[in-house]
Amino acid sequence: MAVAEPRAKTSPREVIERARETGIKIVDLKFIDVPGLWQHFSVPGTELTEELFEEGIGFDGSSIRGFQKIHESDMMLVPDPDTAIVDPACSIPTLSLICDVRQPGLDAYTRDPRYVGKKAEAFLRESGIATTAYFGPEIEFYIFNSIRFDQDAHSGYYHIDAEEGIWNSGRDGGSPNLGFRPRHKEGYFPVPPTDKLQDLRSEIVLAMIAAGIEVEVHHHEVGTAGQAEIDMKFKTLVKMADQVMLYKYIIKNVCARNGYVANFMPKPLFGDNGSGMHTHQSLWNDDQPLFYDEKGYALISEMARWYIGGLLKHSSSILAFAAPTTNSYRRLVPGYEAPINLVYSKRNRSACVRIPVYNDSPKGKRLEFRSPDPSCNPYLSFAACLMAGLDGVMNRIEPPEPIDEDLYELPPEAMAKVKSTPGSLGEVLQALEADQEYLLRGDVFTDDLIETWISYKRERELEPVALRPHPYEFFLYSDI
């Protein structure tokens, strides 16, 4: 699928002129690897030329996870001028640019996750169903004071500490213990001094705003020990995926600067809530919302219902991208507000898909897919969601009847009829092998990318975790 690049709103010349006016000394070139981590290298400000935007700059693709083998390692980066900002983490005046990954000769690179996002947006427009898909993730994370971990042949452990952790209520460290800590699952959301991170979150929010992110709200989340959420205003798919990466970058760096460590693992703490990335989605034709119908259940249209049908039908294979770690399935378990039930509902947070009903505005009508988590690569997760939803619309896939009761309180005979999300990374990878045709439409995802993803996850994550003894196994079995 050939993707016509949309014309940049900002020209390279404008970026160069602004960089000179603001005294930029260094240009940092960022791009995303296949698993979902930003990589970067930097050049002097004198190298910021129009040729950089037109011809790109080379790098070794064999050293990047999921990219090239050593005999085909030469790759190119082409900066996107619309992403230019002053880097919020650097003390030296540094211009940050997000780049597209290209082959030598500047052909598109099918394993570049950002390119996958662009192809998904192009496929939407070419389908005639809608012109625009909006995404609004609610990203949860923890702010700890310390996190230590190690594993070798004869030992393995992790140790997390947080001043706000309820386990520190009895601590005697030689100085007064001032108390006021949220109990497990009671962090949503007391005022300070129980919420000890108000000012830190506010500092993060101000840094985000300065970097161009529209922030709607920040607050403490349910977990003790500093669980937090900062919500961004919805954007189109690639723009929001860009923002998710910038969001995590700012949070990690502001926390580090203040002596904290931000953690985006889906389930870092046993016995308390995990961190999700509830993903709000809607389709529009230009300025016309398509998910609203005043006669529909929860005021949603047939198109929205079919989109939900696609999400639920393909949920297992979507989760190979949207909840893509072994740790994801410590979160997706009954309880802890975990969205494992493959149904939809208005207001109900125990369903995989929720229809928010805060107001009756057509422009506010959307669905919330609650199973994804922040360990995902946002370009791939959003693209998989969109392709599944579009498959639902194209084939008029009806979801199960909505359930507006607390699914965890249903009688056993009723609960037995409700399907659940898979319980492990291995299961969702198998589901992706069996259910990928909807992703391949329009060459949005490719066979090569999906095969690379499955192999990487099995060989680099699933198998190494399975091979290692777990500390709790010693509790269970050491006296055998």
Short mmCIF file of N, CA, C and O in Angstrom, two decimals, residues 272-319:
data_model
loop_
_atom_site.label_atom_id
_atom_site.label_comp_id
_atom_site.label_asym_id
_atom_site.label_seq_id
_atom_site.Cartn_x
_atom_site.Cartn_y
_atom_site.Cartn_z
N ASP A 272 -2.42 -5.02 44.36
CA ASP A 272 -3.02 -3.71 44.11
C ASP A 272 -3.29 -3.55 42.62
O ASP A 272 -2.91 -4.41 41.81
N ASN A 273 -3.94 -2.46 42.26
CA ASN A 273 -4.35 -2.29 40.87
C ASN A 273 -3.16 -2.20 39.92
O ASN A 273 -2.13 -1.61 40.25
N GLY A 274 -3.34 -2.78 38.75
CA GLY A 274 -2.36 -2.62 37.69
C GLY A 274 -2.59 -1.32 36.93
O GLY A 274 -3.52 -0.56 37.22
N SER A 275 -1.72 -1.07 35.97
CA SER A 275 -1.79 0.16 35.16
C SER A 275 -2.27 -0.18 33.75
O SER A 275 -1.64 -0.97 33.05
N GLY A 276 -3.37 0.41 33.35
CA GLY A 276 -3.92 0.20 32.03
C GLY A 276 -3.68 1.38 31.12
O GLY A 276 -3.13 2.42 31.51
N MET A 277 -4.11 1.23 29.88
CA MET A 277 -4.13 2.33 28.91
C MET A 277 -5.47 2.26 28.19
O MET A 277 -5.57 1.88 27.03
N HIS A 278 -6.54 2.59 28.94
CA HIS A 278 -7.88 2.57 28.37
C HIS A 278 -7.90 3.49 27.16
O HIS A 278 -7.57 4.68 27.27
N THR A 279 -8.29 2.94 26.01
CA THR A 279 -8.11 3.66 24.75
C THR A 279 -9.47 4.07 24.18
O THR A 279 -10.23 3.24 23.68
N HIS A 280 -9.76 5.38 24.26
CA HIS A 280 -11.00 5.93 23.71
C HIS A 280 -10.84 6.10 22.20
O HIS A 280 -9.79 6.56 21.72
N GLN A 281 -11.89 5.74 21.46
CA GLN A 281 -11.83 5.75 20.00
C GLN A 281 -13.14 6.25 19.42
O GLN A 281 -14.21 5.96 19.97
N SER A 282 -13.04 6.98 18.31
CA SER A 282 -14.24 7.41 17.60
C SER A 282 -13.89 7.66 16.14
O SER A 282 -12.75 7.95 15.80
N LEU A 283 -14.90 7.55 15.27
CA LEU A 283 -14.76 7.82 13.85
C LEU A 283 -15.55 9.07 13.48
O LEU A 283 -16.65 9.29 13.99
N TRP A 284 -14.97 9.85 12.56
CA TRP A 284 -15.60 11.09 12.12
C TRP A 284 -15.49 11.21 10.60
O TRP A 284 -14.54 10.70 10.00
N ASN A 285 -16.46 11.91 9.98
CA ASN A 285 -16.34 12.39 8.61
C ASN A 285 -16.11 13.89 8.69
O ASN A 285 -17.04 14.66 8.99
N ASP A 286 -14.86 14.29 8.49
CA ASP A 286 -14.48 15.69 8.68
C ASP A 286 -14.91 16.14 10.08
O ASP A 286 -14.41 15.61 11.06
N ASP A 287 -15.88 17.06 10.19
CA ASP A 287 -16.29 17.53 11.52
C ASP A 287 -17.59 16.88 12.01
O ASP A 287 -18.21 17.34 12.96
N GLN A 288 -17.97 15.76 11.36
CA GLN A 288 -19.22 15.09 11.69
C GLN A 288 -18.94 13.80 12.47
O GLN A 288 -18.38 12.85 11.92
N PRO A 289 -19.34 13.72 13.76
CA PRO A 289 -19.11 12.47 14.52
C PRO A 289 -20.03 11.37 14.02
O PRO A 289 -21.22 11.59 13.76
N LEU A 290 -19.50 10.15 13.91
CA LEU A 290 -20.24 9.03 13.34
C LEU A 290 -20.69 7.99 14.37
O LEU A 290 -21.37 7.03 14.00
N PHE A 291 -20.34 8.17 15.62
CA PHE A 291 -20.68 7.17 16.63
C PHE A 291 -21.92 7.56 17.43
O PHE A 291 -22.28 6.85 18.37
N TYR A 292 -22.61 8.63 17.05
CA TYR A 292 -23.77 9.10 17.82
C TYR A 292 -25.07 8.78 17.09
O TYR A 292 -25.19 8.94 15.88
N ASP A 293 -26.05 8.31 17.86
CA ASP A 293 -27.41 8.13 17.37
C ASP A 293 -28.33 8.27 18.58
O ASP A 293 -28.25 7.48 19.52
N GLU A 294 -29.20 9.26 18.55
CA GLU A 294 -30.05 9.53 19.71
C GLU A 294 -31.00 8.37 20.03
O GLU A 294 -31.51 8.27 21.15
N LYS A 295 -31.20 7.46 19.07
CA LYS A 295 -32.10 6.32 19.30
C LYS A 295 -31.36 5.05 19.71
O LYS A 295 -31.98 4.04 20.02
N GLY A 296 -30.05 5.09 19.68
CA GLY A 296 -29.29 3.88 19.95
C GLY A 296 -29.05 3.64 21.43
O GLY A 296 -29.18 4.54 22.27
N TYR A 297 -28.69 2.39 21.78
CA TYR A 297 -28.29 2.07 23.15
C TYR A 297 -27.13 2.97 23.54
O TYR A 297 -26.15 3.10 22.81
N ALA A 298 -27.25 3.62 24.70
CA ALA A 298 -26.23 4.54 25.20
C ALA A 298 -25.91 5.64 24.18
O ALA A 298 -24.84 6.22 24.20
N LEU A 299 -26.87 5.90 23.28
CA LEU A 299 -26.76 6.95 22.26
C LEU A 299 -25.67 6.65 21.22
O LEU A 299 -25.13 7.57 20.61
N ILE A 300 -25.36 5.37 21.00
CA ILE A 300 -24.36 5.04 19.98
C ILE A 300 -25.05 4.60 18.70
O ILE A 300 -26.15 4.05 18.71
N SER A 301 -24.35 4.81 17.59
CA SER A 301 -24.88 4.47 16.27
C SER A 301 -24.63 3.00 15.94
O SER A 301 -23.89 2.30 16.63
N GLU A 302 -25.26 2.57 14.84
CA GLU A 302 -24.98 1.22 14.34
C GLU A 302 -23.49 1.06 14.03
O GLU A 302 -22.90 0.01 14.31
N MET A 303 -22.90 2.10 13.43
CA MET A 303 -21.48 2.02 13.10
C MET A 303 -20.64 1.78 14.35
O MET A 303 -19.72 0.95 14.35
N ALA A 304 -20.94 2.50 15.42
CA ALA A 304 -20.21 2.32 16.67
C ALA A 304 -20.40 0.89 17.20
O ALA A 304 -19.44 0.27 17.69
N ARG A 305 -21.63 0.40 17.10
CA ARG A 305 -21.90 -0.96 17.60
C ARG A 305 -21.12 -1.99 16.80
O ARG A 305 -20.54 -2.93 17.35
N TRP A 306 -21.09 -1.83 15.47
CA TRP A 306 -20.34 -2.77 14.64
C TRP A 306 -18.84 -2.65 14.91
O TRP A 306 -18.12 -3.65 14.88
N TYR A 307 -18.38 -1.44 15.12
CA TYR A 307 -16.96 -1.22 15.46
C TYR A 307 -16.62 -2.00 16.74
O TYR A 307 -15.59 -2.68 16.82
N ILE A 308 -17.52 -1.92 17.72
CA ILE A 308 -17.33 -2.68 18.97
C ILE A 308 -17.32 -4.18 18.66
O ILE A 308 -16.51 -4.94 19.21
N GLY A 309 -18.22 -4.60 17.77
CA GLY A 309 -18.24 -6.01 17.38
C GLY A 309 -16.91 -6.47 16.83
O GLY A 309 -16.44 -7.58 17.14
N GLY A 310 -16.27 -5.63 16.03
CA GLY A 310 -14.95 -5.97 15.49
C GLY A 310 -13.89 -6.04 16.58
O GLY A 310 -13.04 -6.95 16.57
N LEU A 311 -13.92 -5.09 17.50
CA LEU A 311 -12.95 -5.11 18.61
C LEU A 311 -13.09 -6.39 19.43
O LEU A 311 -12.09 -7.03 19.78
N LEU A 312 -14.32 -6.75 19.76
CA LEU A 312 -14.53 -7.93 20.60
C LEU A 312 -14.21 -9.22 19.85
O LEU A 312 -13.63 -10.16 20.42
N LYS A 313 -14.57 -9.29 18.57
CA LYS A 313 -14.28 -10.49 17.79
C LYS A 313 -12.78 -10.74 17.70
O LYS A 313 -12.31 -11.88 17.82
N HIS A 314 -12.02 -9.66 17.49
CA HIS A 314 -10.58 -9.80 17.26
C HIS A 314 -9.76 -9.47 18.51
O HIS A 314 -8.54 -9.29 18.41
N SER A 315 -10.41 -9.40 19.66
CA SER A 315 -9.72 -8.91 20.87
C SER A 315 -8.47 -9.71 21.20
O SER A 315 -7.44 -9.14 21.60
N SER A 316 -8.51 -11.02 21.03
CA SER A 316 -7.35 -11.85 21.41
C SER A 316 -6.13 -11.50 20.57
O SER A 316 -5.01 -11.38 21.09
N SER A 317 -6.32 -11.34 19.26
CA SER A 317 -5.17 -11.00 18.42
C SER A 317 -4.78 -9.54 18.58
O SER A 317 -3.58 -9.20 18.49
N ILE A 318 -5.73 -8.65 18.84
CA ILE A 318 -5.38 -7.25 19.13
C ILE A 318 -4.45 -7.18 20.33
O ILE A 318 -3.47 -6.43 20.36
N LEU A 319 -4.75 -7.99 21.35
CA LEU A 319 -3.97 -7.92 22.59
C LEU A 319 -2.53 -8.36 22.39
O LEU A 319 -1.66 -8.03 23.22
#
